[in-house]
Coordinates of C-alpha atoms and ligand atoms in Angstrom, one line a residue:
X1 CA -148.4 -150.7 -99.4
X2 CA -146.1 -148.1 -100.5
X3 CA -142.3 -149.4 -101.2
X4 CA -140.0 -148.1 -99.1
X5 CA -136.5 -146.5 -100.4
X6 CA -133.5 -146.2 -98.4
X7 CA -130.5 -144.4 -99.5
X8 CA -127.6 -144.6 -97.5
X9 CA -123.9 -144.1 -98.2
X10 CA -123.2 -147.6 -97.6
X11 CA -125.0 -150.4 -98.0
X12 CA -125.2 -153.8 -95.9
X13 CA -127.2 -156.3 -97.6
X14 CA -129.6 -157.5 -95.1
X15 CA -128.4 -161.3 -95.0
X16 CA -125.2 -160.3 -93.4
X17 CA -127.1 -159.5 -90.3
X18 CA -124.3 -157.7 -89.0
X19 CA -121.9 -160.2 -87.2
X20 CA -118.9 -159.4 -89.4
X21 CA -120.6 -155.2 -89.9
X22 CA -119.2 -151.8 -87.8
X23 CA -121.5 -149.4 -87.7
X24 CA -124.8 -148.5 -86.0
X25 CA -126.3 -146.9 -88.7
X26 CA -125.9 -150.5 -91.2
X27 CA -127.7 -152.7 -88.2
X28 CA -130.6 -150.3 -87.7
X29 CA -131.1 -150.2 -91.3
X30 CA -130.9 -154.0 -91.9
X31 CA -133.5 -154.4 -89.3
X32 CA -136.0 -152.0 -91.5
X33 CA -135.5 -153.4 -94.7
X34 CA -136.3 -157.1 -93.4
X35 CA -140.1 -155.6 -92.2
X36 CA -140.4 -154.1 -96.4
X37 CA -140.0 -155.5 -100.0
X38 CA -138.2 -151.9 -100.5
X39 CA -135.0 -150.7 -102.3
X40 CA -131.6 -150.1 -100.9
X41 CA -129.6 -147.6 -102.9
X42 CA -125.4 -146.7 -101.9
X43 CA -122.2 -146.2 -103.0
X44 CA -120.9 -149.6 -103.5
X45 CA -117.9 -149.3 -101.6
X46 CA -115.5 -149.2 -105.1
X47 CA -113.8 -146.7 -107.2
X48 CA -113.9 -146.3 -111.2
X49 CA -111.4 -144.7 -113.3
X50 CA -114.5 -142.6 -114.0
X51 CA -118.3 -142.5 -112.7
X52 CA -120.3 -143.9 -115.4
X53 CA -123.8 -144.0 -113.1
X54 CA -123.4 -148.0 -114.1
X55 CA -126.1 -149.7 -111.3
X56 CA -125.1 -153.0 -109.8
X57 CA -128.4 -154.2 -108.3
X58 CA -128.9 -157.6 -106.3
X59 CA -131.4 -159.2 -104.1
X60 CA -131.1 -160.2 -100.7
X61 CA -134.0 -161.4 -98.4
X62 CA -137.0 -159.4 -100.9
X63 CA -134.7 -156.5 -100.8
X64 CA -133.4 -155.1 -103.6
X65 CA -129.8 -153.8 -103.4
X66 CA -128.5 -151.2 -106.1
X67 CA -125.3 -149.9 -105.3
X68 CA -123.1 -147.7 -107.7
X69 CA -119.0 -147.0 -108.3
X70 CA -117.9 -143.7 -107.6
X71 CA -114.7 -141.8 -109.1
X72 CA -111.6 -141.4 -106.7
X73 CA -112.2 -138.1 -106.5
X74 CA -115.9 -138.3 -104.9
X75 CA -114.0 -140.5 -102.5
X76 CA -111.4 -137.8 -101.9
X77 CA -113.9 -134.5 -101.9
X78 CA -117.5 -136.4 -100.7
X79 CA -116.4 -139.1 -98.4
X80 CA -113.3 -138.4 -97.2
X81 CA -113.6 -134.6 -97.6
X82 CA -116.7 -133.0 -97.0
X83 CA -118.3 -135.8 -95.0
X84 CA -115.8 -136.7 -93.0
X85 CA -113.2 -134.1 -92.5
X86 CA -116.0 -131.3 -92.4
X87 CA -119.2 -132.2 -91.1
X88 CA -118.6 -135.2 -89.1
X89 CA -115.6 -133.2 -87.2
X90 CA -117.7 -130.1 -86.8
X91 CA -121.2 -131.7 -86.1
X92 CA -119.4 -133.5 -83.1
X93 CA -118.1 -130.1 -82.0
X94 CA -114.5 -130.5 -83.3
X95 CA -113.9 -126.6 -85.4
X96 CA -109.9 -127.8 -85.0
X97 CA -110.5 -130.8 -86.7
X98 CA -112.6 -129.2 -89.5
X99 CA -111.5 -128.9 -92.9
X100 CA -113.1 -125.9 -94.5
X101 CA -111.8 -126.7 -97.9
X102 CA -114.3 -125.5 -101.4
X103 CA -112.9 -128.4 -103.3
X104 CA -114.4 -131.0 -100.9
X105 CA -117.7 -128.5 -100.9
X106 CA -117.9 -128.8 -104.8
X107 CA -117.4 -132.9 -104.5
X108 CA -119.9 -133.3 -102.2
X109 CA -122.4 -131.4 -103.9
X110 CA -121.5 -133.6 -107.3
X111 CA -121.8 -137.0 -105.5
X112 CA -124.9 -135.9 -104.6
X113 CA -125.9 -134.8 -107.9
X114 CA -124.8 -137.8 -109.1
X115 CA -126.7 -140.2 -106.6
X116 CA -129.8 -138.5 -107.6
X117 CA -129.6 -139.0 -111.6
X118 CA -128.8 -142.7 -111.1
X119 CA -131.9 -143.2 -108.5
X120 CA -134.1 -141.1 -110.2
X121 CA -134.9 -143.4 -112.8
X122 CA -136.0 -146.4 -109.8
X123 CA -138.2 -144.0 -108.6
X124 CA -141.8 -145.0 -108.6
X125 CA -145.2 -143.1 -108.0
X126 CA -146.1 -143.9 -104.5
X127 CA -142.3 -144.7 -103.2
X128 CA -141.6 -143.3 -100.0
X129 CA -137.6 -142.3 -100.1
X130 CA -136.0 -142.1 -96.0
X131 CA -132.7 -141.0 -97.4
X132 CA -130.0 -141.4 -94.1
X133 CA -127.4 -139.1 -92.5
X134 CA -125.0 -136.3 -92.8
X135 CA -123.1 -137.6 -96.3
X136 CA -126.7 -136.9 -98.2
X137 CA -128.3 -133.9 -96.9
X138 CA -128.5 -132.1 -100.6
X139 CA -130.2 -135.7 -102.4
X140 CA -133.7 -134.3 -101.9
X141 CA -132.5 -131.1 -103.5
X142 CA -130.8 -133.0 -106.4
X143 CA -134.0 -134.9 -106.8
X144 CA -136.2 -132.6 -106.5
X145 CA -134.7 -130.8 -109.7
X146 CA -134.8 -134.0 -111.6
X147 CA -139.0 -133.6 -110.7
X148 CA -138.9 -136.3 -108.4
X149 CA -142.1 -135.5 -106.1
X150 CA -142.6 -138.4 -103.7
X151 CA -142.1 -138.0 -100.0
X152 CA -138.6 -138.0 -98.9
X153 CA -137.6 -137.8 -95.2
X154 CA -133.8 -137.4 -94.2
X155 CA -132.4 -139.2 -90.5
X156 CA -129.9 -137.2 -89.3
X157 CA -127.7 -139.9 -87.1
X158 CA -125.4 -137.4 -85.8
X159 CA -125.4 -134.6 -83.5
X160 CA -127.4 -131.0 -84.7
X161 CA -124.3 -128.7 -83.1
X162 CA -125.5 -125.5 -81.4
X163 CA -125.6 -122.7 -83.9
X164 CA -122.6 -120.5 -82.8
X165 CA -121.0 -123.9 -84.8
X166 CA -123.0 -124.3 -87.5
X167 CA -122.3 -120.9 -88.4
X168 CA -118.8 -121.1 -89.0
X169 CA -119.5 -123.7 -92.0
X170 CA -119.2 -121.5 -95.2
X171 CA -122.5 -122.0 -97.5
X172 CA -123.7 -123.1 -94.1
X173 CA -127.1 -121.4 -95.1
X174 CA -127.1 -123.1 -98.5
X175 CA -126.9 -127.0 -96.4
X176 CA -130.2 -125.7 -94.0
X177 CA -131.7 -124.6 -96.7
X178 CA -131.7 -127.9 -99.2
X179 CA -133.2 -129.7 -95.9
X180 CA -135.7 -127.7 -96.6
X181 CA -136.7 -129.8 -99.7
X182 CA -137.4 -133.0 -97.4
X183 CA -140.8 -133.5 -95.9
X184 CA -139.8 -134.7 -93.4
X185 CA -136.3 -134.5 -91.4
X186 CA -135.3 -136.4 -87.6
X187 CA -133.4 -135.8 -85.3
X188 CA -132.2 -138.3 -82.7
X189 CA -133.1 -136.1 -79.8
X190 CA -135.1 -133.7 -78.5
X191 CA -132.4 -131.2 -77.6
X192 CA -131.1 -131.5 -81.5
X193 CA -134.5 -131.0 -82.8
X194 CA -134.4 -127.7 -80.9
X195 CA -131.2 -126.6 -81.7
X196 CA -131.8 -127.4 -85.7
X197 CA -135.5 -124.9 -84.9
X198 CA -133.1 -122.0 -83.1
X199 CA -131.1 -122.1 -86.2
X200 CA -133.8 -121.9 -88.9
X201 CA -136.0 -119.4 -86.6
X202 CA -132.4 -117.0 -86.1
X203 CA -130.5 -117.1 -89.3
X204 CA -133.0 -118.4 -91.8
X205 CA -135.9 -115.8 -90.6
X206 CA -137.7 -119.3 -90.3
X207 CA -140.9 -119.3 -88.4
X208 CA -143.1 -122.4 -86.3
X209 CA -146.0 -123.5 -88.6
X210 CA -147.4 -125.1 -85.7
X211 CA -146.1 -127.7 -83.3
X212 CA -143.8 -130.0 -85.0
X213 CA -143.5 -127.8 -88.2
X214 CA -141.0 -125.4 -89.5
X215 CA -141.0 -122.7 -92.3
X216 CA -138.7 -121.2 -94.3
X217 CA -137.2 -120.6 -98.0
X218 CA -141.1 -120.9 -99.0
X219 CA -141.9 -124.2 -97.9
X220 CA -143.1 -126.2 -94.5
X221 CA -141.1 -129.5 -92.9
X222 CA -142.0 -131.3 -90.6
X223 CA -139.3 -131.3 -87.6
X224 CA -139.4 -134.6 -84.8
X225 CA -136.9 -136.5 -82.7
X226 CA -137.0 -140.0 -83.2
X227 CA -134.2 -141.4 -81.0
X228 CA -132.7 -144.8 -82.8
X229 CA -133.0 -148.1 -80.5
X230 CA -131.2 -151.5 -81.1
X231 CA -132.8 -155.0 -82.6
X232 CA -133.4 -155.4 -78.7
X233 CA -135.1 -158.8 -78.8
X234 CA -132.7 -159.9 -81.9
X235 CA -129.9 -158.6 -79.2
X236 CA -131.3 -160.5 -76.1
X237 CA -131.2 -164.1 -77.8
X238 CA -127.9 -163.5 -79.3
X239 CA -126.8 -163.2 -75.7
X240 CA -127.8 -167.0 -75.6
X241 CA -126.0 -168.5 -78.5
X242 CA -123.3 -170.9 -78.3
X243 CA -120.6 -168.2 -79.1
X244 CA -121.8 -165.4 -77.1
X245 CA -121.9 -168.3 -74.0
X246 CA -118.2 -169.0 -75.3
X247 CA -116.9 -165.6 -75.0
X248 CA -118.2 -165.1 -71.6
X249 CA -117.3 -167.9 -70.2
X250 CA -113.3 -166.9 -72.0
X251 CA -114.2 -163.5 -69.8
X252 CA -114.9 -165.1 -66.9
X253 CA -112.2 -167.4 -66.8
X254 CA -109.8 -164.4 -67.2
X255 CA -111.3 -162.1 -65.0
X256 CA -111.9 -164.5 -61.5
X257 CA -111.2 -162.0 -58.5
X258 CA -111.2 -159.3 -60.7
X259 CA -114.0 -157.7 -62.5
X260 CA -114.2 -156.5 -66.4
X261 CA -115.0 -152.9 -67.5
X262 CA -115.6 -152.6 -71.1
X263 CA -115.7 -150.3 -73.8
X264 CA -116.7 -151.3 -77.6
X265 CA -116.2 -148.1 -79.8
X266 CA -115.1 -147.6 -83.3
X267 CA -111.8 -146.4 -83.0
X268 CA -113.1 -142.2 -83.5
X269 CA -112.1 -139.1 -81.4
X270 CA -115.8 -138.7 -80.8
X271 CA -116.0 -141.7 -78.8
X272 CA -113.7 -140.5 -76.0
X273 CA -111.6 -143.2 -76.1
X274 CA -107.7 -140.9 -74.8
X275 CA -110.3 -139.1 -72.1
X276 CA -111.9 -142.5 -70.9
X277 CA -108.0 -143.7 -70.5
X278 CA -107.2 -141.4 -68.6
X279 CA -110.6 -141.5 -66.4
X280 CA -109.2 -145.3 -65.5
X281 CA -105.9 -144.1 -65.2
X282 CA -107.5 -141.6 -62.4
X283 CA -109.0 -144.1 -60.9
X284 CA -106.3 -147.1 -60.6
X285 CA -103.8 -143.8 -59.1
X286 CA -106.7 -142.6 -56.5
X287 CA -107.1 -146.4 -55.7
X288 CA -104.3 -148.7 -55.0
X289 CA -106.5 -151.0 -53.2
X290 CA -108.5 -151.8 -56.4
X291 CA -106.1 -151.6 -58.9
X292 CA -105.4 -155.8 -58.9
X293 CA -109.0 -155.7 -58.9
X294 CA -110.4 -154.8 -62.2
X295 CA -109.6 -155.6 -65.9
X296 CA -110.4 -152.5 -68.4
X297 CA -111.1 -154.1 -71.7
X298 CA -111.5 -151.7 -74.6
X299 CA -112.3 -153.2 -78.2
X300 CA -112.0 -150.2 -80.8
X301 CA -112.2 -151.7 -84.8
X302 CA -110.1 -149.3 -87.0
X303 CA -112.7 -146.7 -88.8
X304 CA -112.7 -144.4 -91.7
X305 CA -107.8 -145.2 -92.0
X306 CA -107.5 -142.6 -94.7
X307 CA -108.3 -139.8 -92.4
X308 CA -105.4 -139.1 -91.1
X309 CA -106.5 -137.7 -87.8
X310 CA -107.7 -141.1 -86.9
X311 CA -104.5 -142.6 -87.5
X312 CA -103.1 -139.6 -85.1
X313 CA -105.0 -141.1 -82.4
X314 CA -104.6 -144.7 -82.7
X315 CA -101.0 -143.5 -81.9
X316 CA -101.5 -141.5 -79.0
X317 CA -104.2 -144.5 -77.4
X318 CA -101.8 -146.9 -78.3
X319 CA -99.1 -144.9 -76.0
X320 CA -101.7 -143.8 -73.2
X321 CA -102.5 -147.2 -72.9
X322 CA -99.0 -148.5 -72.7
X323 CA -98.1 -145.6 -70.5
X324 CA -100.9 -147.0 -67.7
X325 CA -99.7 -150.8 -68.3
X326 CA -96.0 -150.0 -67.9
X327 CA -97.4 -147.8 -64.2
X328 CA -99.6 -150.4 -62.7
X329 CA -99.0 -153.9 -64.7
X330 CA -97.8 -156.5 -62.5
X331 CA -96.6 -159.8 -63.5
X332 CA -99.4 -161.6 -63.8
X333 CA -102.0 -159.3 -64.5
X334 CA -102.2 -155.8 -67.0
X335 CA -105.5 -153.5 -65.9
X336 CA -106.0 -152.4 -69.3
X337 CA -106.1 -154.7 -72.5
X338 CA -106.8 -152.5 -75.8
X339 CA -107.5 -154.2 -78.8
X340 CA -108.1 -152.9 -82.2
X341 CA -110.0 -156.0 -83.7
X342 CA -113.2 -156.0 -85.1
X343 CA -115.2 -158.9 -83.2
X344 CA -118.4 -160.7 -84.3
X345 CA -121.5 -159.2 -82.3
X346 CA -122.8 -162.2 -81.0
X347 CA -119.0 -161.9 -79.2
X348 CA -119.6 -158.6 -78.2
X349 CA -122.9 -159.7 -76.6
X350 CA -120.9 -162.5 -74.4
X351 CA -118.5 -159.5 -73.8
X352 CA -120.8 -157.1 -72.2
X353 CA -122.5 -159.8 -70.1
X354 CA -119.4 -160.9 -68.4
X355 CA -119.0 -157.1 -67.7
X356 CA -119.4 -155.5 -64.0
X357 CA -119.6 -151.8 -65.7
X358 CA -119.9 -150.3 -69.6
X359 CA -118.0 -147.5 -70.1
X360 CA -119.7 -145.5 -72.9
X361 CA -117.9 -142.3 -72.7
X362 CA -118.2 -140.2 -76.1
X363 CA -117.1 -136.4 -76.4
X364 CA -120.4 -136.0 -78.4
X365 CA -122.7 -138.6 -79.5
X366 CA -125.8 -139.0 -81.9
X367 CA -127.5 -141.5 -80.3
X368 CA -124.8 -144.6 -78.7
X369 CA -126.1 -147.9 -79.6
X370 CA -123.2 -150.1 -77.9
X371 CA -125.0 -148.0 -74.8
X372 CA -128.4 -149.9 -75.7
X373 CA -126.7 -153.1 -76.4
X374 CA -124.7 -153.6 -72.8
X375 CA -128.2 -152.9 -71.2
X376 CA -129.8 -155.6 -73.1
X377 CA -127.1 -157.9 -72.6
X378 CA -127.3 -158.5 -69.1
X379 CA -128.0 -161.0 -67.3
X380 CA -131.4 -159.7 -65.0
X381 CA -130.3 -161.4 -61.4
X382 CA -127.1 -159.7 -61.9
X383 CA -127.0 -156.5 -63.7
X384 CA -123.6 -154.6 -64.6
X385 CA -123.7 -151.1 -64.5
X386 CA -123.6 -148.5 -67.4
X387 CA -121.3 -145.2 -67.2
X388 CA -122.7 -143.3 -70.2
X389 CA -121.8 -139.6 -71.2
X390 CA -123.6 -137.1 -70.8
X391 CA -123.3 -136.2 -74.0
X392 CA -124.7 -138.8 -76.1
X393 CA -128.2 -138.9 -76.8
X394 CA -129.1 -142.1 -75.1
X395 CA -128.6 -140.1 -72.2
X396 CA -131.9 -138.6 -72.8
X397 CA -133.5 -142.0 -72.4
X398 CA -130.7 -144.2 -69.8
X399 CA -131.0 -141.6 -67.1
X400 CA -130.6 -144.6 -64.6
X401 CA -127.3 -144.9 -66.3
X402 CA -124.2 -143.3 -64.0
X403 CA -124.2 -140.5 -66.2
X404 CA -120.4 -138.3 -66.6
X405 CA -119.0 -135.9 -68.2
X406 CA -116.2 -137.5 -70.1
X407 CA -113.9 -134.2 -70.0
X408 CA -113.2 -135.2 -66.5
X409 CA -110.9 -137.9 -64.9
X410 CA -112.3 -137.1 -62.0
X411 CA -115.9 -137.8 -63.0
X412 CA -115.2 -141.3 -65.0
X413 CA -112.7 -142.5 -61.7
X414 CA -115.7 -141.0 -59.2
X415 CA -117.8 -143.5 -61.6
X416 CA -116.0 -146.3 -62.2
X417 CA -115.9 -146.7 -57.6
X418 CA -119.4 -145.8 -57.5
X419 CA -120.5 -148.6 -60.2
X420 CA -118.0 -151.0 -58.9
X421 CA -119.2 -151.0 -55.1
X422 CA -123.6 -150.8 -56.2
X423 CA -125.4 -153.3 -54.5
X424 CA -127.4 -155.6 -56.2
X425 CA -130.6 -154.3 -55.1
X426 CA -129.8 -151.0 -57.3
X427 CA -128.1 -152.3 -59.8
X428 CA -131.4 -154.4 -60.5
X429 CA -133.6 -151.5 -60.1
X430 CA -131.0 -149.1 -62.6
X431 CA -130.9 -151.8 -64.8
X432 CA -134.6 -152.8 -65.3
X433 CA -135.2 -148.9 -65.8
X434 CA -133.0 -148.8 -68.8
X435 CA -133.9 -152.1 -70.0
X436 CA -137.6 -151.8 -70.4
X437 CA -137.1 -148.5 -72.2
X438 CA -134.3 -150.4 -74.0
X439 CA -137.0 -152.6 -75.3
X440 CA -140.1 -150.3 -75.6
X441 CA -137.9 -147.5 -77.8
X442 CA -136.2 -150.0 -79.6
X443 CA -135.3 -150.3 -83.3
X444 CA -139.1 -151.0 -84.9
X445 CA -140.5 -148.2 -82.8
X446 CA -138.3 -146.1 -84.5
X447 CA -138.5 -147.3 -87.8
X448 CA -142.5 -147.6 -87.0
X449 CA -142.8 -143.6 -86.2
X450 CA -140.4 -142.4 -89.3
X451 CA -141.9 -144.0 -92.0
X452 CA -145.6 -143.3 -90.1
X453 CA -144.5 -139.4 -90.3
X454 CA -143.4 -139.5 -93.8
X455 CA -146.4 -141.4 -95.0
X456 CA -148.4 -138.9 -93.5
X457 CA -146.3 -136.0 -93.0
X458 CA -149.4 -133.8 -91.8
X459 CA -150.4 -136.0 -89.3
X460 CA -149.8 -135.3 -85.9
X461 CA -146.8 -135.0 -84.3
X462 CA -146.3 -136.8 -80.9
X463 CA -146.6 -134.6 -78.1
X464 CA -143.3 -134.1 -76.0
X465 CA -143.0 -136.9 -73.6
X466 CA -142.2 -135.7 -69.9
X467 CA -140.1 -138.6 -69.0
X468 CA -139.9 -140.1 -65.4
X469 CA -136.6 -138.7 -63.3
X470 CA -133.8 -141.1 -62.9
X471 CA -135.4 -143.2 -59.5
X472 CA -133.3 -142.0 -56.4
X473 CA -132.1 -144.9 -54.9
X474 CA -130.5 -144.0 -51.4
X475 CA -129.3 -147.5 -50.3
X476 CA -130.0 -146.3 -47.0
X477 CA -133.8 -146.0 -47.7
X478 CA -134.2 -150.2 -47.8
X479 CA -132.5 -153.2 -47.3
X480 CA -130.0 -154.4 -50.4
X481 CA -130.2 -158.0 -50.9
X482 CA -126.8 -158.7 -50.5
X483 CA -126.3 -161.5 -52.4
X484 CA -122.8 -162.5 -53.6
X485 CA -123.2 -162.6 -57.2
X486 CA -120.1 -162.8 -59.8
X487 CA -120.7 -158.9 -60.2
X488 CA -120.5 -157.6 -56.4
X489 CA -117.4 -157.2 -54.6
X490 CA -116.3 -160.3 -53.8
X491 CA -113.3 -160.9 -51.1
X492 CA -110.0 -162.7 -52.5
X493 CA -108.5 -165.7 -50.8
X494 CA -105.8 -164.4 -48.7
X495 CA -102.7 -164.2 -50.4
X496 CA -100.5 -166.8 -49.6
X497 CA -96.5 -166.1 -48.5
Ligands
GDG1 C1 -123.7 -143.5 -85.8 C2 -123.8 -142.3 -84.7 C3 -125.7 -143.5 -83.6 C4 -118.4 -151.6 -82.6 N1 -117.3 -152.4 -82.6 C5 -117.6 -153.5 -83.2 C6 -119.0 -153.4 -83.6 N2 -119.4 -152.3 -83.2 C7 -120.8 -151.8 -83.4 C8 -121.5 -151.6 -82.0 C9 -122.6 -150.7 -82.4 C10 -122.0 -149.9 -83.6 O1 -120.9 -150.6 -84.0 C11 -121.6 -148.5 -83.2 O2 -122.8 -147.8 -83.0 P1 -122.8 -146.4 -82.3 O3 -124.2 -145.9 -82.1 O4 -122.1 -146.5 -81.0 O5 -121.9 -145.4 -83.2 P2 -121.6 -145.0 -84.7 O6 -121.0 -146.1 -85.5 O7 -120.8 -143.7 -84.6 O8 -123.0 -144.7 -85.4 C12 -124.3 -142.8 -83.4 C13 -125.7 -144.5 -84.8 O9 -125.1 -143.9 -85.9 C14 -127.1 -145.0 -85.1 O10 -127.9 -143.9 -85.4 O11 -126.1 -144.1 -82.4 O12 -124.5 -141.8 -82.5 O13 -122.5 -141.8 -84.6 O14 -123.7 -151.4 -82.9 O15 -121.8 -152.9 -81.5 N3 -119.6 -154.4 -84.2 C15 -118.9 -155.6 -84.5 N4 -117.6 -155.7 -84.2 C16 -116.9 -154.8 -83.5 O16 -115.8 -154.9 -83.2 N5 -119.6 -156.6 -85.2

């Protein structure tokens, strides 16, 4: 069997399994280097006074790590510049975030000059190379030059924006076109597959090979969606360990005769976090009834510090959030509770099964694993309920989920009711939905089709699936089991005078 190379801007050792990591993109990958005896290439996370290409390489689980120092100004032009103060801004539709700055251009293309001369060398015949996200897209073109002629495919994690964005990227033709040197590229979703072919067919005077295949600068890619899924079985029996058990039952013991909405998001103006604030501040002002009622619990790890429009928000959450406290707080009891720490995911499993409703809110989102991971964290007699953006690509796949638009208060209080007041009988039904698709489409599926389609990138590609419409569930149509369960509306004890 062909070995399998992964290049990644970070890398995460398999055997940490993730409890201490941040990151979707580390946990998927971790998952699909346990299944191969393959190669794991990345910046190690370090500076040099100068890049000397030196290779660090380790083993962990029959993977092989090699990981390699960059200069501090690749961290100043690649990661913090280009990556993430111009593509990651403007790929999650933020132009007034976006840096358009040559410098930070220049660095990006040298990092990834440089990443190819130090892999080139590991490089053997038969190696298939899935080289992952937005950080890398010119490594094919770097190792292409340096002859390398294996199959490389390229994951694109984030967003594909619309083309009157993409546009606005200077050399924006130069980036489509050193794509063009994979054979392979995915996209997490359909509707960024199709915005990625309106590009390459409108500005590149591209042209559809046949189904699944695009042409242009002289060559033919192949072109698929392969949405990302979660370790969903991993997921589920973390959900039964001792400290997933002890975080709920810390949950539940803080929460009786109210009930816990959560929100686990790196702490990233994609993620929606000031709009989903002021959604629950909508919703405790249009309902004084409920506002003793419910606990909003948002966990949001610090991301990507050196950029300082992250540190812009942390202060304006950290005032939105003290702004709602100091309204509706009362002596014994605070509706929201923000926290910035980064918890273990086995305690993040505990925390979205004591939750009545997820609140997965993002402006603009890849994919959403912590979407995934509340639905497979719950417990099946009693089901919370997911509010998920429209905007991220699970929504393709959750449509049982309440599904917003996180620009409005209106929409995330509307929600917030709505989930709060469901019935058992539909929550199950919502739930299962989302659950068995959780499962189905989950993290070795997707590994499964990628390296399938880049081992054979002529193959056929998988027809478009029509997927089922969300099931209507008027609670009218049958009779709820209304059963009082720790997640239905339960009446308090009369207050005592
Ligand atoms: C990119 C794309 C796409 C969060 N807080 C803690 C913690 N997390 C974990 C979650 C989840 C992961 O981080 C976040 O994954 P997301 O998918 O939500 O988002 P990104 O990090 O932006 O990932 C995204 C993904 O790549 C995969 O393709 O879905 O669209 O932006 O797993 O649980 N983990 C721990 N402690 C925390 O406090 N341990």
């Amino acid at each position: 069997m062909s070995r399998l190379i992964v290049v990644s801007n970070r890398v995460n050792p398999p055997t940490a399994r993730g409890d201490e990591t941040v990151g979707g993109l580390a946990m998927a990958l971790s998952a699909a280097l346990r299944q191969y005896s393959g190669l794991w290439f990345g910046w190690s996370g370090r500076t040099a006074p100068e890049f000397t290409g030196q290779l660090s390489l380790e083993q962990h689980d029959g993977v092989t790590v090699a990981t390699v120092d960059l200069e501090e100004a690749d961290l100043q032009e690649y990661y913090n510049g280009y990556a993430n103060k111009t593509l990651w801004p403007l790929f999650h539709y933020r132009q007034d975030l976006t840096a358009y700055d040559r410098t930070f251009d220049a660095g990006y293309q040298r990092v990834n000059r440089r990443f190819a001369e130090t892999l080139a060398p590991l490089i053997q015949p038969g190696d298939l190379i899935w080289v992952h996200d937005y950080h890398l897209i010119p490594l094919a073109r770097e190792l292409r030059r340096l002859g390398v002629t294996n199959r490389i495919g390229f994951f694109l994690h984030i967003p594909w924006p619309a083309h009157q964005l993409i546009v606005t990227l200077p050399r924006h033709r130069e980036l489509v076109a050193a794509l063009f040197d994979y054979d392979l590229v995915g996209f997490q979703t359909e509707g960024f597959r199709h915005a990625f072919e309106e590009y390459v067919l409108s500005e590149a005077d591209g042209s559809v090979d046949r189904p699944g295949f695009l042409r242009a600068y002289g060559r033919t890619m192949r072109v698929e969606a392969f949405p990302i899924g979660i370790d969903a079985a991993d997921f589920t029996r973390m959900v039964e360990s001792p400290r997933a058990q002890h975080t709920y039952d810390v949950m539940v013991a803080h929460t009786v005769f109210r009930r816990l909405i959560v929100g686990v998001d790196r702490l990233d103006y994609s993620k929606g976090l000031e709009e989903r604030f002021l959604g629950v501040e909508r919703f405790l002002a249009n309902n004084p009834d409920l506002r003793r009622e419910v606990l909003m619990l948002q966990v949001a790890p610090l991301s990507r510090d050196a950029v300082e429009a992250y540190q812009e928000i942390r202060g304006r959450l950290d005032a939105l959030s003290g702004r709602i406290n100091g309204e509706y707080a009362d002596i014994d009891h605070n509706p929201v509770r923000y926290v910035n720490k980064n918890y273990r995911r086995d305690e993040l499993a505990g925390l979205y099964r004591a939750a009545s409703v997820g609140l997965v809110t993002p402006m603009r989102d890849g994919m959403n694993l912590v979407a995934k991971e509340f639905v497979a964290a719950q417990d099946p007699d009693d089901p919370g309920v997911l509010i998920l953006s429209r905007f991220a690509g699970a929504a393709d796949q959750l449509r049982d989920a309440l599904l917003v638009n996180p620009n409005s208060p209106d929409e995330i209080a509307e929600a917030i009711k709505r989930a709060l007041s469901m019935d058992l009988f539909e929550r199950k039904a919502r739930w299962r939905a989302m659950f068995e698709n959780v499962v189905r489409e989950d993290v070795t599926a997707w590994r499964d089709a990628f390296v399938a389609a880049l081992r054979d990138p002529a193959g056929a590609v998988a027809p478009d699936v029509e997927r089922p419409q969300p099931a209507i569930l008027e609670v009218e149509t049958e009779t709820p089991t209304r059963l009082t369960t720790r997640k239905t509306a339960t009446p308090r004890p009369p207050a005592r005078h």
